[in-house]
Amino acid sequence: LGVFISDDGGITWEPFSDGLPQAVLVLDLSISPLNRKLRVATHGNGAYERDLLEPSVGISRHGPQITEFRLDQNYPNPFNPTTKIRFGLPQATKVRLEVCNLIGQRVAVLVDEQKPAGFHEVNFDGRDMASGMYFYRIQTAEFTATKKMLMMK
């Protein structure tokens, strides 16, 4: 629903829906390079147009830099049978990433090792799990975070 933009290669997303109705279903996007406009076609709410963002001035050879620990929402979510879990580390550290069921029982340990600073992505295969809600948790010496994910068969 709506239009979103990412400036770090799809790791994080922010709303880019200024001027659109709230919770609108977007069917098509197009860019007009002549006037630097984004055109949005919606389902039942008409078409809209807005200015594009100004192009970035600098380009980093090393990709986006991370300044804080982070755990992103898995994608896709809901999933069947696989999903991706991304996390970021501002420094090298020992990382434990695990999946638990609703009563806190560990279902899988996805990472349990030293990782370098930067962005990391883990593929999780839940084909042997029952449908339902699960939690995934990252732990380092300095950071802990938990997110929900939904397995649907």
Coordinates of N, CA and C in Angstrom, one line a residue:
L1 N 0.8 -1.2 0.0 CA 0.0 0.0 0.0 C 0.9 1.2 0.0
G2 N 0.6 2.1 -0.9 CA 1.4 3.4 -1.0 C 2.7 3.2 -1.8
V3 N 3.6 4.2 -1.7 CA 4.8 4.2 -2.4 C 5.9 4.3 -1.4
F4 N 7.0 3.5 -1.6 CA 8.1 3.6 -0.6 C 9.4 3.7 -1.4
I5 N 10.4 4.3 -0.7 CA 11.7 4.5 -1.3 C 12.8 4.0 -0.4
S6 N 13.9 3.5 -1.1 CA 15.1 3.0 -0.3 C 16.3 3.7 -0.9
D7 N 17.2 4.2 0.0 CA 18.4 4.8 -0.4 C 19.6 4.0 0.0
D8 N 19.4 2.7 0.4 CA 20.5 1.9 0.8 C 20.3 0.5 0.1
G9 N 19.9 0.5 -1.1 CA 19.8 -0.8 -1.8 C 18.7 -1.7 -1.4
G10 N 17.7 -1.2 -0.7 CA 16.6 -2.1 -0.3 C 16.7 -2.6 1.1
I11 N 17.7 -2.2 1.9 CA 17.8 -2.7 3.2 C 16.7 -2.1 4.1
T12 N 16.5 -0.8 4.0 CA 15.5 -0.1 4.7 C 14.6 0.7 3.7
W13 N 13.3 0.9 4.1 CA 12.4 1.6 3.2 C 11.7 2.7 4.0
E14 N 11.3 3.8 3.3 CA 10.6 4.9 4.0 C 9.4 5.3 3.0
P15 N 8.3 5.7 3.6 CA 7.2 6.2 2.8 C 7.6 7.3 1.8
F16 N 7.1 7.2 0.6 CA 7.3 8.3 -0.4 C 5.9 8.6 -1.0
S17 N 4.9 8.8 -0.1 CA 3.5 8.9 -0.5 C 2.9 10.2 -0.3
D18 N 3.8 11.3 -0.3 CA 3.2 12.6 -0.1 C 2.2 12.9 -1.3
G19 N 1.0 13.4 -0.9 CA 0.0 13.7 -1.9 C -0.9 12.6 -2.3
L20 N -0.6 11.4 -1.8 CA -1.5 10.2 -2.1 C -2.5 10.0 -0.9
P21 N -3.6 9.4 -1.2 CA -4.6 9.1 -0.1 C -3.9 8.1 0.8
Q22 N -4.4 8.1 2.0 CA -3.8 7.1 3.0 C -4.3 5.7 2.6
A23 N -3.3 4.8 2.7 CA -3.6 3.3 2.5 C -4.2 3.1 1.1
V24 N -3.5 3.6 0.1 CA -4.0 3.5 -1.3 C -3.2 2.3 -2.0
L25 N -3.9 1.6 -2.8 CA -3.4 0.4 -3.5 C -2.8 1.0 -4.8
V26 N -1.4 0.9 -4.9 CA -0.7 1.4 -6.1 C -0.6 0.2 -7.1
L27 N -1.0 0.5 -8.3 CA -1.0 -0.6 -9.4 C 0.2 -0.4 -10.3
D28 N 0.7 0.9 -10.5 CA 1.7 1.1 -11.5 C 2.5 2.4 -11.2
L29 N 3.8 2.4 -11.4 CA 4.6 3.5 -11.3 C 5.3 3.8 -12.6
S30 N 5.5 5.0 -12.9 CA 6.4 5.4 -14.0 C 7.1 6.7 -13.7
I31 N 8.3 6.8 -14.4 CA 9.1 8.0 -14.2 C 9.1 8.8 -15.5
S32 N 8.9 10.1 -15.4 CA 9.0 11.0 -16.5 C 10.4 11.7 -16.4
P33 N 11.4 11.3 -17.2 CA 12.7 11.9 -17.1 C 12.7 13.4 -17.5
L34 N 11.8 13.7 -18.4 CA 11.8 15.1 -18.9 C 11.5 16.1 -17.8
N35 N 10.5 15.9 -17.0 CA 10.2 16.8 -15.9 C 10.5 16.3 -14.5
R36 N 11.2 15.1 -14.4 CA 11.6 14.5 -13.2 C 10.4 14.3 -12.2
K37 N 9.4 13.7 -12.8 CA 8.2 13.4 -12.0 C 8.0 11.9 -11.9
L38 N 7.4 11.4 -10.7 CA 7.0 10.1 -10.5 C 5.5 10.1 -10.7
R39 N 5.0 9.2 -11.6 CA 3.6 9.1 -11.8 C 3.1 7.8 -11.2
V40 N 2.0 7.9 -10.5 CA 1.4 6.8 -9.7 C 0.0 6.5 -10.1
A41 N -0.3 5.3 -10.6 CA -1.7 4.8 -10.9 C -2.2 4.0 -9.7
T42 N -3.4 4.4 -9.2 CA -3.9 3.7 -8.1 C -5.2 2.9 -8.5
H43 N -5.6 2.0 -7.6 CA -6.9 1.3 -7.8 C -8.0 2.1 -7.2
G44 N -8.8 2.7 -8.1 CA -10.0 3.4 -7.6 C -9.8 4.8 -7.1
N45 N -8.6 5.3 -7.0 CA -8.3 6.6 -6.5 C -7.6 7.6 -7.5
G46 N -7.6 7.2 -8.8 CA -7.0 8.0 -9.8 C -5.5 7.9 -9.9
A47 N -5.0 8.9 -10.6 CA -3.5 8.9 -10.9 C -2.9 10.2 -10.2
Y48 N -1.7 10.1 -9.8 CA -1.0 11.1 -9.1 C 0.4 11.3 -9.7
E49 N 0.9 12.5 -9.4 CA 2.2 12.9 -9.9 C 3.0 13.7 -8.8
R50 N 4.3 13.4 -8.6 CA 5.0 14.1 -7.6 C 6.5 14.2 -8.1
D51 N 7.2 15.2 -7.6 CA 8.6 15.4 -7.9 C 9.4 14.3 -7.4
L52 N 10.4 13.9 -8.2 CA 11.4 12.9 -7.8 C 12.4 13.6 -6.8
L53 N 13.1 12.8 -6.0 CA 14.1 13.3 -5.1 C 15.3 13.8 -6.0
E54 N 16.1 14.7 -5.4 CA 17.3 15.1 -6.1 C 18.3 14.0 -6.2
P55 N 19.0 13.9 -7.3 CA 20.0 12.8 -7.3 C 21.1 13.0 -6.3
S56 N 21.6 11.8 -5.8 CA 22.7 11.9 -4.9 C 24.0 12.5 -5.5
V57 N 24.7 13.3 -4.7 CA 25.9 14.0 -5.2 C 27.1 13.1 -5.2
G58 N 27.3 12.3 -4.1 CA 28.4 11.4 -4.0 C 28.0 10.0 -4.1
I59 N 29.0 9.2 -4.5 CA 28.7 7.8 -4.7 C 29.8 7.0 -3.9
S60 N 29.4 6.2 -3.0 CA 30.3 5.4 -2.2 C 30.7 4.1 -2.9
R61 N 32.0 3.8 -2.9 CA 32.4 2.6 -3.5 C 32.2 1.4 -2.6
H62 N 32.0 1.6 -1.4 CA 31.9 0.6 -0.4 C 30.5 0.3 0.0
G63 N 29.5 0.9 -0.6 CA 28.2 0.7 -0.2 C 27.8 1.5 1.0
P64 N 26.5 1.3 1.5 CA 26.1 2.0 2.6 C 26.9 1.7 3.9
Q65 N 27.1 2.7 4.7 CA 27.8 2.5 6.0 C 26.8 2.3 7.1
I66 N 27.1 1.4 8.0 CA 26.2 1.3 9.1 C 26.8 1.9 10.4
T67 N 26.0 2.6 11.1 CA 26.5 3.3 12.3 C 25.9 2.7 13.6
E68 N 24.9 1.8 13.5 CA 24.3 1.2 14.7 C 23.9 -0.2 14.4
F69 N 23.7 -1.0 15.4 CA 23.2 -2.3 15.3 C 21.7 -2.2 14.8
R70 N 21.3 -3.2 14.0 CA 20.0 -3.3 13.5 C 19.6 -4.7 13.1
L71 N 18.3 -4.9 13.2 CA 17.6 -6.2 12.8 C 16.5 -5.8 12.0
D72 N 16.5 -6.1 10.7 CA 15.4 -5.8 9.8 C 14.3 -6.8 9.8
Q73 N 13.1 -6.4 9.4 CA 12.0 -7.3 9.2 C 12.3 -8.4 8.2
N74 N 12.0 -9.6 8.4 CA 12.2 -10.6 7.4 C 11.4 -10.4 6.2
Y75 N 11.8 -10.9 5.1 CA 11.1 -10.7 3.8 C 11.2 -12.0 3.0
P76 N 10.1 -12.6 2.5 CA 8.8 -12.1 2.6 C 8.2 -12.5 4.0
N77 N 7.2 -11.8 4.4 CA 6.5 -12.1 5.7 C 5.1 -11.7 5.5
P78 N 4.2 -12.7 5.5 CA 4.3 -14.1 5.8 C 5.2 -14.8 4.8
F79 N 5.7 -16.0 5.1 CA 6.6 -16.8 4.2 C 6.2 -18.2 4.2
N80 N 6.6 -18.9 3.1 CA 6.4 -20.3 2.9 C 7.2 -20.8 1.7
P81 N 8.2 -21.6 1.8 CA 8.7 -22.0 3.1 C 10.0 -21.2 3.5
T82 N 10.5 -20.3 2.6 CA 11.7 -19.6 3.0 C 11.5 -18.1 3.1
T83 N 12.4 -17.5 3.9 CA 12.4 -16.1 4.1 C 13.8 -15.6 4.3
K84 N 14.1 -14.3 4.2 CA 15.4 -13.7 4.4 C 15.4 -12.9 5.6
I85 N 16.4 -12.9 6.4 CA 16.6 -12.1 7.6 C 17.8 -11.3 7.5
R86 N 17.7 -10.0 7.6 CA 18.9 -9.1 7.4 C 19.2 -8.4 8.7
F87 N 20.5 -8.3 9.0 CA 20.9 -7.5 10.1 C 22.2 -6.7 9.8
G88 N 22.5 -5.7 10.6 CA 23.6 -4.9 10.4 C 24.4 -4.7 11.7
L89 N 25.7 -4.7 11.5 CA 26.7 -4.6 12.6 C 27.6 -3.4 12.4
P90 N 27.7 -2.4 13.3 CA 28.6 -1.3 13.1 C 30.1 -1.7 13.4
Q91 N 30.3 -2.9 14.0 CA 31.6 -3.4 14.3 C 31.6 -4.9 14.3
A92 N 32.8 -5.5 14.1 CA 32.9 -6.9 14.2 C 32.5 -7.4 15.6
T93 N 31.7 -8.5 15.7 CA 31.3 -9.0 17.0 C 30.8 -10.4 16.8
K94 N 30.7 -11.1 18.0 CA 30.0 -12.4 18.0 C 28.5 -12.2 17.9
V95 N 27.9 -13.0 17.0 CA 26.4 -12.8 16.8 C 25.7 -14.2 17.0
R96 N 24.6 -14.1 17.6 CA 23.7 -15.3 17.7 C 22.4 -14.8 17.2
L97 N 21.9 -15.6 16.1 CA 20.6 -15.3 15.6 C 19.8 -16.6 15.6
E98 N 18.7 -16.6 16.3 CA 17.9 -17.8 16.5 C 16.4 -17.5 16.3
V99 N 15.7 -18.6 16.0 CA 14.2 -18.6 15.8 C 13.6 -19.4 16.9
C100 N 12.5 -18.8 17.5 CA 11.8 -19.4 18.6 C 10.3 -19.5 18.3
N101 N 9.6 -20.4 18.9 CA 8.2 -20.5 18.8 C 7.5 -19.6 19.8
L102 N 6.2 -19.6 19.8 CA 5.5 -18.6 20.7 C 5.7 -18.9 22.2
I103 N 6.1 -20.1 22.6 CA 6.4 -20.3 24.0 C 7.8 -20.2 24.4
G104 N 8.6 -19.7 23.4 CA 10.0 -19.5 23.7 C 11.0 -20.6 23.4
Q105 N 10.5 -21.7 22.9 CA 11.4 -22.9 22.5 C 12.2 -22.6 21.3
R106 N 13.5 -22.8 21.3 CA 14.3 -22.6 20.2 C 14.0 -23.6 19.1
V107 N 13.7 -23.0 17.9 CA 13.4 -23.9 16.7 C 14.6 -24.0 15.8
A108 N 15.5 -23.0 15.7 CA 16.7 -23.0 14.9 C 17.7 -22.0 15.4
V109 N 18.9 -22.3 15.2 CA 20.0 -21.3 15.4 C 20.6 -21.1 14.0
L110 N 20.4 -19.8 13.5 CA 20.8 -19.5 12.2 C 22.3 -19.0 12.1
V111 N 22.7 -18.3 13.1 CA 24.1 -17.8 13.2 C 24.5 -17.9 14.6
D112 N 25.8 -18.3 14.8 CA 26.4 -18.4 16.1 C 27.9 -18.3 15.9
E113 N 28.4 -17.1 15.6 CA 29.8 -17.0 15.2 C 30.2 -15.5 15.1
Q114 N 31.4 -15.2 15.1 CA 32.0 -13.9 14.9 C 31.6 -13.4 13.5
K115 N 31.2 -12.2 13.3 CA 30.8 -11.6 12.0 C 31.5 -10.3 11.9
P116 N 31.9 -9.9 10.7 CA 32.5 -8.6 10.5 C 31.5 -7.5 10.5
A117 N 31.9 -6.3 10.6 CA 31.0 -5.1 10.5 C 30.4 -5.1 9.1
G118 N 29.2 -4.6 9.0 CA 28.5 -4.5 7.8 C 27.1 -5.1 7.8
F119 N 26.5 -5.3 6.6 CA 25.2 -5.9 6.5 C 25.3 -7.3 6.2
H120 N 24.4 -8.1 6.8 CA 24.4 -9.6 6.6 C 23.0 -10.1 6.3
E121 N 22.9 -11.1 5.5 CA 21.6 -11.7 5.2 C 21.6 -13.2 5.4
V122 N 20.6 -13.7 6.0 CA 20.5 -15.2 6.3 C 19.3 -15.7 5.6
N123 N 19.3 -16.8 4.9 CA 18.2 -17.4 4.4 C 17.7 -18.4 5.4
F124 N 16.4 -18.4 5.7 CA 15.8 -19.3 6.7 C 14.8 -20.2 6.0
D125 N 14.9 -21.5 6.1 CA 14.0 -22.5 5.5 C 13.2 -23.1 6.6
G126 N 11.9 -22.8 6.5 CA 10.9 -23.3 7.6 C 10.0 -24.4 7.1
R127 N 10.5 -25.1 6.1 CA 9.6 -26.2 5.5 C 9.2 -27.2 6.5
D128 N 10.0 -27.5 7.6 CA 9.6 -28.5 8.6 C 8.9 -27.9 9.7
M129 N 8.5 -26.7 9.7 CA 7.7 -26.0 10.8 C 6.3 -26.0 10.5
A130 N 5.5 -25.9 11.5 CA 4.0 -25.8 11.4 C 3.7 -24.3 11.1
S131 N 2.5 -24.1 10.5 CA 2.1 -22.7 10.3 C 1.9 -22.0 11.6
G132 N 2.2 -20.7 11.7 CA 2.0 -20.0 12.9 C 3.0 -18.9 13.0
M133 N 2.9 -18.2 14.2 CA 3.8 -17.1 14.5 C 5.1 -17.6 15.2
Y134 N 6.2 -17.0 14.8 CA 7.5 -17.3 15.3 C 8.2 -16.0 15.6
F135 N 9.2 -16.0 16.4 CA 10.1 -14.9 16.7 C 11.5 -15.2 16.3
Y136 N 12.2 -14.2 15.8 CA 13.6 -14.3 15.6 C 14.3 -13.3 16.4
R137 N 15.5 -13.6 17.0 CA 16.2 -12.8 17.9 C 17.6 -12.7 17.6
I138 N 18.2 -11.5 17.6 CA 19.6 -11.4 17.4 C 20.2 -10.9 18.8
Q139 N 21.4 -11.5 19.1 CA 22.1 -11.1 20.4 C 23.6 -10.9 20.1
T140 N 24.1 -9.8 20.6 CA 25.5 -9.6 20.6 C 25.8 -9.1 22.0
A141 N 27.1 -8.8 22.3 CA 27.4 -8.3 23.6 C 26.8 -7.0 23.9
E142 N 26.5 -6.2 22.8 CA 26.0 -4.8 23.0 C 24.6 -4.6 22.5
F143 N 23.9 -5.6 21.9 CA 22.6 -5.4 21.3 C 21.8 -6.7 21.3
T144 N 20.5 -6.5 21.6 CA 19.5 -7.6 21.5 C 18.3 -7.0 20.8
A145 N 17.7 -7.7 19.9 CA 16.4 -7.3 19.3 C 15.6 -8.5 18.9
T146 N 14.3 -8.4 18.9 CA 13.4 -9.5 18.5 C 12.4 -9.0 17.5
K147 N 12.0 -9.8 16.5 CA 11.0 -9.5 15.6 C 10.1 -10.7 15.4
K148 N 8.9 -10.5 14.9 CA 7.9 -11.5 14.6 C 7.9 -11.9 13.2
M149 N 7.7 -13.2 12.9 CA 7.5 -13.6 11.5 C 6.3 -14.6 11.5
L150 N 5.7 -14.8 10.3 CA 4.5 -15.6 10.2 C 4.8 -16.7 9.1
M151 N 4.7 -18.0 9.5 CA 4.8 -19.1 8.5 C 3.4 -19.5 8.2
M152 N 3.1 -19.5 6.9 CA 1.8 -19.9 6.4 C 1.9 -21.0 5.3
K153 N 1.4 -22.1 5.6 CA 1.4 -23.2 4.6 C 0.1 -23.3 3.9

